[in-house]
Coordinates of C-alpha atoms in Angstrom, one line a residue:
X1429 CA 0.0 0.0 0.0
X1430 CA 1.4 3.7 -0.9
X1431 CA 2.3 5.5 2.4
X1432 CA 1.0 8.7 3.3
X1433 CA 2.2 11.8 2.0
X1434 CA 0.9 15.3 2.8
X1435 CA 1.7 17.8 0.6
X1436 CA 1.8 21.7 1.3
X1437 CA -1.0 23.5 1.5
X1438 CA -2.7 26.8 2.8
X1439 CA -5.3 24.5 4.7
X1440 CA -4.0 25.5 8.3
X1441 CA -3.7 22.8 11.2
X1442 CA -4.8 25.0 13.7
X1443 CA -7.1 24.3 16.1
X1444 CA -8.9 27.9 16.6
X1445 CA -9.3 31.3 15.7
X1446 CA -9.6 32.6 19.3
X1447 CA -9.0 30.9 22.7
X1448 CA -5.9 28.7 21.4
X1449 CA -3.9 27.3 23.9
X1450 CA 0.2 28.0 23.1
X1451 CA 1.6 25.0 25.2
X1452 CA 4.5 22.7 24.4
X1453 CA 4.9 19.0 23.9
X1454 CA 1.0 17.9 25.4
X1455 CA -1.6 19.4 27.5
X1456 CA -5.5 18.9 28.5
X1457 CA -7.8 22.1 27.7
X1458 CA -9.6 23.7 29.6
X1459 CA -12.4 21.3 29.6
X1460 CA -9.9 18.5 30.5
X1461 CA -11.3 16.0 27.8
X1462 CA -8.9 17.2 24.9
X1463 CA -5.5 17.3 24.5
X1464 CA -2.9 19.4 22.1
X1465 CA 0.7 19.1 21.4
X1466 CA 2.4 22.0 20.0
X1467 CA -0.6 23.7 19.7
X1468 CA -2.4 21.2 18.0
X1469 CA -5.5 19.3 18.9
X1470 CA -4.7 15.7 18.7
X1471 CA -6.9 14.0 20.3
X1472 CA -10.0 13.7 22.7
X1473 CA -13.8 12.4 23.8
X1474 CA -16.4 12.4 20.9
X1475 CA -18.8 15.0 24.0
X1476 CA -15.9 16.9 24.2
X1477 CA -14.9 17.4 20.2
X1478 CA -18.7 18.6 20.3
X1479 CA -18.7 21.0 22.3
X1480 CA -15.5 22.5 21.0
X1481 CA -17.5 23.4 18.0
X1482 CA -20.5 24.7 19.2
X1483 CA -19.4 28.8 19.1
X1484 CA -19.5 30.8 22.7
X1485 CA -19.5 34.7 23.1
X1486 CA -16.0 34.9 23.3
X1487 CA -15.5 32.2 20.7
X1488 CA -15.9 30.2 17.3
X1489 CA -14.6 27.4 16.1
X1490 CA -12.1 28.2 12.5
X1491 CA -12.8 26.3 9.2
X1492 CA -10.0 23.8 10.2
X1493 CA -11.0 22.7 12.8
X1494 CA -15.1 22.8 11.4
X1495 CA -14.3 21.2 8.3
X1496 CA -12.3 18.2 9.9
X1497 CA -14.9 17.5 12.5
X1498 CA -17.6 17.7 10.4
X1499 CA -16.0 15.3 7.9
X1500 CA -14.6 12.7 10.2
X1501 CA -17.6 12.8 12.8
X1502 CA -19.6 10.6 10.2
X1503 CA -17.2 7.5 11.4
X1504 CA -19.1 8.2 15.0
X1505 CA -22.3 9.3 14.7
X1506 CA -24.9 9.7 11.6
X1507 CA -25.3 14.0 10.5
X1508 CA -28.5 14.8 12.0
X1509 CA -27.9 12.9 15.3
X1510 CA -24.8 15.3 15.4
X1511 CA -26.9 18.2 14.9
X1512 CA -29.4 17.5 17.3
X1513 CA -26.6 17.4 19.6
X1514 CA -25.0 20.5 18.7
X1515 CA -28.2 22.1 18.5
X1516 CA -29.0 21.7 21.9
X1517 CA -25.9 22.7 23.1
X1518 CA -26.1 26.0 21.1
X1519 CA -29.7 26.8 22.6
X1520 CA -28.5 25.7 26.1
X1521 CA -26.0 28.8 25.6
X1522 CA -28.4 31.3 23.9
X1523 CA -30.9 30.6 27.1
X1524 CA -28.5 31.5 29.7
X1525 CA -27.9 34.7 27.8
X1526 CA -31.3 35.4 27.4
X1527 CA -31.7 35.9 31.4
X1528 CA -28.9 38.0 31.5
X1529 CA -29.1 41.7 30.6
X1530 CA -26.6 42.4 28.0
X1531 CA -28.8 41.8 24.9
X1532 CA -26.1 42.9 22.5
X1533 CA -23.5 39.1 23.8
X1534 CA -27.4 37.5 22.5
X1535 CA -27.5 38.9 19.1
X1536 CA -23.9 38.3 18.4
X1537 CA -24.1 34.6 20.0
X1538 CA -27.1 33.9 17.4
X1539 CA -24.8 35.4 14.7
X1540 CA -22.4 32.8 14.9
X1541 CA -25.2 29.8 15.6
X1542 CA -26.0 31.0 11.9
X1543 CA -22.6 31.3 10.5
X1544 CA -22.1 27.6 12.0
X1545 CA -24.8 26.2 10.6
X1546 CA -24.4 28.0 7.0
X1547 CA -20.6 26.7 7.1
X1548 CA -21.8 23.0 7.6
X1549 CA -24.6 23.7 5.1
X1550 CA -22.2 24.9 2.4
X1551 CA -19.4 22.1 3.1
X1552 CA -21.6 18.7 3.9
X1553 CA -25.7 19.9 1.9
X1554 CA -26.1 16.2 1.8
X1555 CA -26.1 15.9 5.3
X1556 CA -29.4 17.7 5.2
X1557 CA -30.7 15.4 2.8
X1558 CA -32.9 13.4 5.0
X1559 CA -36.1 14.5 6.9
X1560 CA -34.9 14.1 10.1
X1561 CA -31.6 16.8 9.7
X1562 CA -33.7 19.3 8.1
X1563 CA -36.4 19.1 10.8
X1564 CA -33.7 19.6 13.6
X1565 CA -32.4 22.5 11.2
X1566 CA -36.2 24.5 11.0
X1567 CA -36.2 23.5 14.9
X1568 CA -32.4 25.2 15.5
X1569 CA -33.1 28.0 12.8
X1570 CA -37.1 28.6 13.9
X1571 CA -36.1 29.3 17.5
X1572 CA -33.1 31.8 16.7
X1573 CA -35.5 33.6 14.2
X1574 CA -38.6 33.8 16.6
X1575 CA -36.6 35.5 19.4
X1576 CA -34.7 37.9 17.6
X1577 CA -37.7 39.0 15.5
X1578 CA -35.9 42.2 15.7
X1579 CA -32.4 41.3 14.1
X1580 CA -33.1 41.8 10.5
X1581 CA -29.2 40.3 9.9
X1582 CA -29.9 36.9 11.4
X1583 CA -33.4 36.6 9.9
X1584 CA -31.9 37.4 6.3
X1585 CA -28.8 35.1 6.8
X1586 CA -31.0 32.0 8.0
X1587 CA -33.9 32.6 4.8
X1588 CA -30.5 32.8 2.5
X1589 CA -29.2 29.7 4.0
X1590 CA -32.1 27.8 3.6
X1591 CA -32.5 28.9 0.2
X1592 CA -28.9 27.9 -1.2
X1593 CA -29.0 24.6 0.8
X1594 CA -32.4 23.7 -1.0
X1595 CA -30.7 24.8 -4.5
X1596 CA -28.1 22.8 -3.9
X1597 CA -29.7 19.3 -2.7
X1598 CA -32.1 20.1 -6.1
X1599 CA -28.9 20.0 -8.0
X1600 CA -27.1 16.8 -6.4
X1601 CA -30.7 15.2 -6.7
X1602 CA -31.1 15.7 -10.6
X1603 CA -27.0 15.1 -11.1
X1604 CA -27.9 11.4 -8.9
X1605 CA -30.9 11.1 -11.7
X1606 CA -28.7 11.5 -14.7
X1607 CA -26.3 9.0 -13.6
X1608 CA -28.9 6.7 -12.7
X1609 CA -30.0 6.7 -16.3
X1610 CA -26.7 6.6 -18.2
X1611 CA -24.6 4.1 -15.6
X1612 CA -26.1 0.8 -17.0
X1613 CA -24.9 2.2 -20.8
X1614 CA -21.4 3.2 -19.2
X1615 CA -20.9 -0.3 -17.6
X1616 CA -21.7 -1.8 -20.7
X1617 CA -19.6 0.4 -22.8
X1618 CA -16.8 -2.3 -23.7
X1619 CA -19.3 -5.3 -25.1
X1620 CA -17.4 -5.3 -28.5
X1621 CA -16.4 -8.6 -29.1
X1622 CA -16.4 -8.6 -32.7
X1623 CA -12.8 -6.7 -34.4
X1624 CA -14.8 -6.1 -37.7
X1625 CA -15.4 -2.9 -37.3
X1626 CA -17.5 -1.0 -39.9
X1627 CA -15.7 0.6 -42.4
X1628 CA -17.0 3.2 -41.5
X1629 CA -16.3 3.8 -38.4
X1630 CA -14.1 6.8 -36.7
X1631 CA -11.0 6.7 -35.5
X1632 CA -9.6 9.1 -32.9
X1633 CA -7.3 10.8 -35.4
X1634 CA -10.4 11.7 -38.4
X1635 CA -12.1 13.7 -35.2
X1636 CA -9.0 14.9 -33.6
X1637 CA -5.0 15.0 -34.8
X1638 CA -3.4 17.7 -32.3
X1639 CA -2.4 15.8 -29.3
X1640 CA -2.2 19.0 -27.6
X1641 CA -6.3 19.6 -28.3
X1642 CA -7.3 15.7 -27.0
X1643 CA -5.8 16.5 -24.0
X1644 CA -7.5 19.4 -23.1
X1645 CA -11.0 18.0 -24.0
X1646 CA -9.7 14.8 -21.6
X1647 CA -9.0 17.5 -19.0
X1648 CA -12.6 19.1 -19.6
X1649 CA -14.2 15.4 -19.0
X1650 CA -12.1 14.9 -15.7
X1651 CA -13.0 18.1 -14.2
X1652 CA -16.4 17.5 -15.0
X1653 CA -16.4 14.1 -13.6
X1654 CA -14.4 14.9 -10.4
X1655 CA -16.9 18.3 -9.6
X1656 CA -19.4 15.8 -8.7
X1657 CA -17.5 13.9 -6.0
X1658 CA -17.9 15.6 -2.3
X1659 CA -16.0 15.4 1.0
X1660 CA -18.4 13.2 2.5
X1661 CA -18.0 10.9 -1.1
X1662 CA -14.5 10.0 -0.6
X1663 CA -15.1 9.7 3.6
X1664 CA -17.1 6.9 2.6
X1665 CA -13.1 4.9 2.1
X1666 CA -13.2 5.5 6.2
X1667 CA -16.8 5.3 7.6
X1668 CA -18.1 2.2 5.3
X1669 CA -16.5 -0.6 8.1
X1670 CA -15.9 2.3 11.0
X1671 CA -18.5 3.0 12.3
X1672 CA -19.3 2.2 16.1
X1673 CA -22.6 0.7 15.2
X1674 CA -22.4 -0.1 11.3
X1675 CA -24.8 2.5 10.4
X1676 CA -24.6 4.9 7.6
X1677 CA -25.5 7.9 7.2
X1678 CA -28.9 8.2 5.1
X1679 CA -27.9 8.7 1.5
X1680 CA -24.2 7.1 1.7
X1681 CA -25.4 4.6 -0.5
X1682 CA -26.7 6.6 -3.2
X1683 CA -24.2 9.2 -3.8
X1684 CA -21.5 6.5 -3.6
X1685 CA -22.0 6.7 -7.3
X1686 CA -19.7 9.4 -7.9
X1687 CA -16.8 7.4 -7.0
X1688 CA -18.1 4.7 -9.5
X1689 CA -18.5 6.6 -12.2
X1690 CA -14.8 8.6 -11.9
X1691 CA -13.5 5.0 -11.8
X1692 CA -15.5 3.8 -15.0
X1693 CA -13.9 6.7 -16.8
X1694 CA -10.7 5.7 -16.0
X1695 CA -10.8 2.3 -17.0
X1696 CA -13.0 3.1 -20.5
X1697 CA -10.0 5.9 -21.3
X1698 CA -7.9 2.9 -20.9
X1699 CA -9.6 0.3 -23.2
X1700 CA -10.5 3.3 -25.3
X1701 CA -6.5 3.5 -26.1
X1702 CA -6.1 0.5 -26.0
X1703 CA -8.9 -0.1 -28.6
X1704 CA -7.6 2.5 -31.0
X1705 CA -4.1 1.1 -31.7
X1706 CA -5.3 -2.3 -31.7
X1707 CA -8.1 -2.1 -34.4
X1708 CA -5.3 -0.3 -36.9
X1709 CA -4.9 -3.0 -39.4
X1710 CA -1.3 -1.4 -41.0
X1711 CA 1.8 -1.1 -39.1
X1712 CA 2.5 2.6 -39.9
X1713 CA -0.6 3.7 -39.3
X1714 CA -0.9 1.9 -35.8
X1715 CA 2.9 3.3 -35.4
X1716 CA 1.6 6.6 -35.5
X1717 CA -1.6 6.0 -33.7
X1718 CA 0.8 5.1 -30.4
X1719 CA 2.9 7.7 -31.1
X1720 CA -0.2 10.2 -31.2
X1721 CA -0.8 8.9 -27.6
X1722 CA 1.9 9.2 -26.7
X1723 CA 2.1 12.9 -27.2
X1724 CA -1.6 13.4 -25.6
X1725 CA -0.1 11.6 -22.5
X1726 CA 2.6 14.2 -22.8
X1727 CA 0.4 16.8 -23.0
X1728 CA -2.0 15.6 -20.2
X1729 CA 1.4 15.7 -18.1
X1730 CA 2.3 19.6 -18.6
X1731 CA -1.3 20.5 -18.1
X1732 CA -1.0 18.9 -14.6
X1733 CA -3.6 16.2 -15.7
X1734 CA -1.9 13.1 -14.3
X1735 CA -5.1 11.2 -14.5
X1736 CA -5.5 10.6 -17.9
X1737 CA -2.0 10.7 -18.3
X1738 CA -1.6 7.4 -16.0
X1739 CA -4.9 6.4 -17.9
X1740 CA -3.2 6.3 -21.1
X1741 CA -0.3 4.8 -20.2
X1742 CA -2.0 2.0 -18.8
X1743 CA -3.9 1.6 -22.2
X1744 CA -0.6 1.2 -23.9
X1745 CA 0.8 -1.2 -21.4
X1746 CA -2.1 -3.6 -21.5
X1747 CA -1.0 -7.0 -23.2
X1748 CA -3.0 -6.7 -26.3
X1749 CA -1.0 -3.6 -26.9
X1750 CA 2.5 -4.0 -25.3
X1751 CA 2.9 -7.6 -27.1
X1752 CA 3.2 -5.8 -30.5
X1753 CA 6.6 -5.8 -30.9
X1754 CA 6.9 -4.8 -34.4
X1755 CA 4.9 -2.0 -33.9
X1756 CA 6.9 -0.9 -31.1
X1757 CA 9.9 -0.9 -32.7
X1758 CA 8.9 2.0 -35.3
X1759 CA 7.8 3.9 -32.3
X1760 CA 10.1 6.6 -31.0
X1761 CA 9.6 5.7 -27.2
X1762 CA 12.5 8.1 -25.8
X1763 CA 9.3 10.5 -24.7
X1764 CA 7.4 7.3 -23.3
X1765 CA 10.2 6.2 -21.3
X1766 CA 10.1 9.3 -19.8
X1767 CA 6.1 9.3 -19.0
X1768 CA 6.9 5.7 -17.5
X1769 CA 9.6 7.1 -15.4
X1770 CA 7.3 9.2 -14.0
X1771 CA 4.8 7.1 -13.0
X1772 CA 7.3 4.4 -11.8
X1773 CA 5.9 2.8 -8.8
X1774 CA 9.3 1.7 -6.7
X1775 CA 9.4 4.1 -3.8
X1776 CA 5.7 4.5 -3.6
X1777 CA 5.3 6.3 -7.0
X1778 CA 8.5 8.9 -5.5
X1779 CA 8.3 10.2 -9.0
X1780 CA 5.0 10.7 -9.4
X1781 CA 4.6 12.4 -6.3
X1782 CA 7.6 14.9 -6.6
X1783 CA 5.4 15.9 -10.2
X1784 CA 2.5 16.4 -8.1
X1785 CA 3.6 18.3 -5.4
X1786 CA 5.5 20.7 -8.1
X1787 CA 2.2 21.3 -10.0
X1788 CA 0.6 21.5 -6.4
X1789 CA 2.8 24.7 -6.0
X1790 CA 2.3 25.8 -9.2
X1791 CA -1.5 26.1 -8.5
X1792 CA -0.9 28.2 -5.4
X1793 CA 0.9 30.7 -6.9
X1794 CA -0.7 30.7 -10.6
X1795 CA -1.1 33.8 -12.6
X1796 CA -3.8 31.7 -15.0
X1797 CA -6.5 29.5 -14.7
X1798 CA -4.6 27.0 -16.8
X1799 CA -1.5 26.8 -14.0
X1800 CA -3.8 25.7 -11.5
X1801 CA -5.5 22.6 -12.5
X1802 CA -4.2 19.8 -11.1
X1803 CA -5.8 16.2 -11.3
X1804 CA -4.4 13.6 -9.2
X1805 CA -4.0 9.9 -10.0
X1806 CA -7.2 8.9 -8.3
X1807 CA -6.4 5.4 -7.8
X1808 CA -3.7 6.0 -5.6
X1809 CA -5.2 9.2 -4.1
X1810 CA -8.1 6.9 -2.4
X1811 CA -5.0 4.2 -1.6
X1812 CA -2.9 6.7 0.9
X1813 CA -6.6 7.7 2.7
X1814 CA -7.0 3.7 2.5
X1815 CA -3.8 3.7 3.6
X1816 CA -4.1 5.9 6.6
X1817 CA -7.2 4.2 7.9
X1818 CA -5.8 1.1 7.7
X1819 CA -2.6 2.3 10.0
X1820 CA -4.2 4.6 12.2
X1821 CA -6.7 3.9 15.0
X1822 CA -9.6 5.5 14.9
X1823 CA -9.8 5.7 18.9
X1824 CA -6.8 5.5 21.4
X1825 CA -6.4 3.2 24.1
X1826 CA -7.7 5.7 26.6
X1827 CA -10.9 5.5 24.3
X1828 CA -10.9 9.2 23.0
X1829 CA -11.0 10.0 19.3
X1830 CA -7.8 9.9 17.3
X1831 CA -8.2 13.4 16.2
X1832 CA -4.4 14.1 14.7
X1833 CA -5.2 10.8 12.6
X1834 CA -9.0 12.5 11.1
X1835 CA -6.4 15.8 10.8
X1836 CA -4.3 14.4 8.5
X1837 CA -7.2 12.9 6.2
X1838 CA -9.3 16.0 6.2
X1839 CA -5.9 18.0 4.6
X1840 CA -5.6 15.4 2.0
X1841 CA -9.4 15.6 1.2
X1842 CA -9.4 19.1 1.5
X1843 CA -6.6 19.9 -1.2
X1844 CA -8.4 17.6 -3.3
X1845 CA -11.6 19.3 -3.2
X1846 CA -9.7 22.2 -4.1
X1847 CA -8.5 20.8 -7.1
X1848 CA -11.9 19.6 -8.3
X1849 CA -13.8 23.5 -8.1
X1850 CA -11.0 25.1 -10.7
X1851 CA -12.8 26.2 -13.5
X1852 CA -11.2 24.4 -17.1
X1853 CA -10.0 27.1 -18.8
X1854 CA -10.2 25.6 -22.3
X1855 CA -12.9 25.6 -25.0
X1856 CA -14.9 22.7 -24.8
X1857 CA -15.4 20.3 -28.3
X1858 CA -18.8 18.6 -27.9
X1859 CA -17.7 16.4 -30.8
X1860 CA -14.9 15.5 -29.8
X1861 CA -15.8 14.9 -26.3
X1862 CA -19.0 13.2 -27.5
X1863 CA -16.5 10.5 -29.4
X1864 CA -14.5 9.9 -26.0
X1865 CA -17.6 9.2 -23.7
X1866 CA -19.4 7.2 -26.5
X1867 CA -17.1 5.4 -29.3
X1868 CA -17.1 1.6 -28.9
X1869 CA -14.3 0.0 -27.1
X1870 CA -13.4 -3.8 -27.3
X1871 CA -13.7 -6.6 -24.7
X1872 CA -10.2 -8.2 -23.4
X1873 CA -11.0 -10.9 -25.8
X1874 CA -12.0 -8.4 -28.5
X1875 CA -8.6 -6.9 -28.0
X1876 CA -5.9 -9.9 -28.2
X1877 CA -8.0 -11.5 -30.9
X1878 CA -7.5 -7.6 -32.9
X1879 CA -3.6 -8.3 -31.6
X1880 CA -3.0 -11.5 -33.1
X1881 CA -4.4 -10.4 -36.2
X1882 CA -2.5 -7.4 -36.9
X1883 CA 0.7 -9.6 -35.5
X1884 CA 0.4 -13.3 -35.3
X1885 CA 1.6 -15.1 -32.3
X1886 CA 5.2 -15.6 -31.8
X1887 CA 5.5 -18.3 -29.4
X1888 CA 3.6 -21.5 -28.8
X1889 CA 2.2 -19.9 -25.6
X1890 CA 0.4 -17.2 -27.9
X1891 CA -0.5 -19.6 -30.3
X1892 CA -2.0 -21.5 -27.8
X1893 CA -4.1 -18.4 -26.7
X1894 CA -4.9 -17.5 -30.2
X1895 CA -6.6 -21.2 -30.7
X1896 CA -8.4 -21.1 -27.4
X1897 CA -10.2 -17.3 -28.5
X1898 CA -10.5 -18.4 -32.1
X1899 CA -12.4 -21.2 -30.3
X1900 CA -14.7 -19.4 -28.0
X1901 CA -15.7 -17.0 -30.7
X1902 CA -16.6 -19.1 -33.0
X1903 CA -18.6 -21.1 -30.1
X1904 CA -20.2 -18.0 -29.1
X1905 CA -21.3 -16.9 -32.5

């Protein structure tokens, strides 16, 4: 398994804005159920992680520390259980002001209730998805807004709220409704068993010839893809076995899907590749049809799309492909030793990774949209959170929550999201896109039989295979 790596980013480790204790090597808060080390919080009781983020009048909670609670509380306890929890404890607070006299700590108090909830609406919307969150969010919201009938700002901030979280389940709901129409034709993209293709039929190079063009339109189609995949999405790695009582939170199920589909798109671009050269009955022509890939993997390399990039390669080192010899030696492969190089996998993908942390930096301090895309291997992405699930308690012996563990995660995640909401800055080509999500790819059978055709079999072992496929086919048909 790949081992963790945490690359730079502006996502700060801190534990809060106000109220943070400065202390050296380890020491309880105040509240004697959580405990920091340089400064950090590492660790402490699920009651206690609570309360720390329910705001006071002297405090709030910052993003950090939200976010990562919010994301890795899911392992613990279902969403709307958690609010319920933290809603109480927020109007606990807001009554004990209410007896007091100073009516100006009450309005500022219900401010930040607000801003709480409108940063976990904005972060986790699907959280709300089910009846019983968005009751104990009219119950949280209701009492606020009846009390300060007066405080236009909180009344405003709560309707707004509402209003964008509803907007943005409606979207989520129709994207789940798309893809539950168009997933059964994705998984059976690849049924091709027959290699007589049509004469008719396109090829990638009579829709597209500029390497440099293909891999922006792959870029377009990742971005696209990885937009619909959410924090709580990929948390799904941790909380599917994790979870003290093997429930999941309502809805886990469903928008699981936009992990599935991101994978499916990996592995059609694969066959896809692997397809095109193969199905090129002269040498030169299949010679330059690797070659053109080649480039496009180049390409999908300076853009800081390492996705496709790793996605193509693999196309090209499937055995349909990588057993024709002949072929490959007309191809100038200087350029894909090079792409191989980087994606060589001794030393936990060391090369890979240097690449991705330099076009990490690049995004941080781009001038253009186009330096700050970035578009991680996804594969091993989900392997090094796998990886630090696996490794990593969730709890510690004393029992309390592994918080520097869910720290650690939450960064990763977060860059990634990141990543995923940069606009593509290049023109999108429905026709060519249209030929990359829909052209016909071969089976695995589809594919060596297209192999041995275009070279025949050069050892018994092969010719072995060839018989057994000729075989089946003919069987089948």
């Amino acid at each position: 398994m790949p081992q963790t790596f945490v690359f730079s980013s502006a996502f700060s480790p801190s534990c809060s804005e106000q109220g943070q204790p400065n202390m050296g090597e380890c020491s309880n808060s105040g509240s004697g159920d959580l405990i920091f080390q340089d400064g950090h919080l590492i660790s402490g009781s699920l009651e206690a992680l609570m309360e720390h983020l329910v705001p006071t009048v002297d405090y709030y909670p910052d993003k950090t520390y939200i976010f990562t609670f919010l994301l890795s509380s899911r392992v613990f306890i279902p969403p709307h259980d958690l609010l319920a929890r933290v809603g109480k404890l927020c109007l606990a607070q807001r009554q004990h002001l209410e007896a007091g006299p100073d009516q100006a700590k009450l309005k500022s108090f219900s401010v930040k209730i607000v801003q709480l909830l409108k940063e976990w609406t904005e972060a986790f919307p699907c959280d709300f998805q089910g009846e019983k969150a968005m009751a104990e969010l009219r119950s949280i919201t209701h009492c606020i807004t009846q009390r300060d009938e007066e405080n236009s700002t909180v009344n405003k901030a709560v309707t707004q709220m509402t209003q964008n979280l509803l907007l943005s389940l409606a979207a989520r709901s129709q994207l789940q409704e798309i893809w539950e129409k168009v997933h059964p034709l994705a998984m059976n993209r690849g049924a091709v068993l027959n290699t007589k293709s049509p004469t008719t039929q396109k090829d990638i190079l009579s829709v597209c010839c500029d390497p440099l063009v293909l891999a922006q339109q792959l870029t377009h189609i990742e971005l696209e893809q990885v937009h619909s995949i959410h924090p709580e999405d990929l948390m799904q790695i941790l909380s599917h076995r994790d979870s003290l009582d093997n429930q999941r939170c309502q809805g886990d199920q469903t928008r699981i899907y936009s992990l599935e589909a991101y994978d499916n798109w990996f592995n059609c671009l694969s066959m896809l590749v692997a397809t095109e050269v193969c199905r090129v009955v002269k040498k030169k022509q299949r010679t330059r049809m690797v070659e053109f890939f080649i480039e496009v993997a180049r390409e999908c390399f300076n853009i800081g799309n390492f996705n496709s990039m790793m996605a193509i390669i693999s196309g090209m080192n499937l055995s349909p492909v990588a057993r024709l010899k002949k072929t490959w030696s007309k191809v100038k492969t200087a350029k894909f030793d090079v792409l191989e190089h980087h994606m060589d996998p001794s030393s936990n993908f060391c090369n890979y990774r240097t690449a991705l942390q330099g076009a990490t930096q690049r995004s941080q301090t781009a001038h253009s949209d186009r330096e700050k895309i970035v578009i991680p291997v996804f594969n091993l992405f989900v392997k090094d959170i796998y990886f630090l699930r696996k490794i990593h308690p969730n709890r510690l012996p004393s029992g309390q929550v592994n918080f520097k563990k869910f720290r650690e995660i939450s960064r990763q995640i977060h860059d990634f999201i990141t990543w995923t909401q940069v606009e593509c800055p290049f023109e999108k080509d429905k026709k060519l896109q249209n030929y990359l999500l829909t052209a016909p790819v071969y089976s695995e059978e589809a594919l060596f039989m297209a192999s041995f055709e275009s070279e025949g079999p050069e050892n018994h072992m092969e010719k072995d295979s060839w018989k057994t496929l000729r075989t089946t086919l003919l069987n089948r048909a």
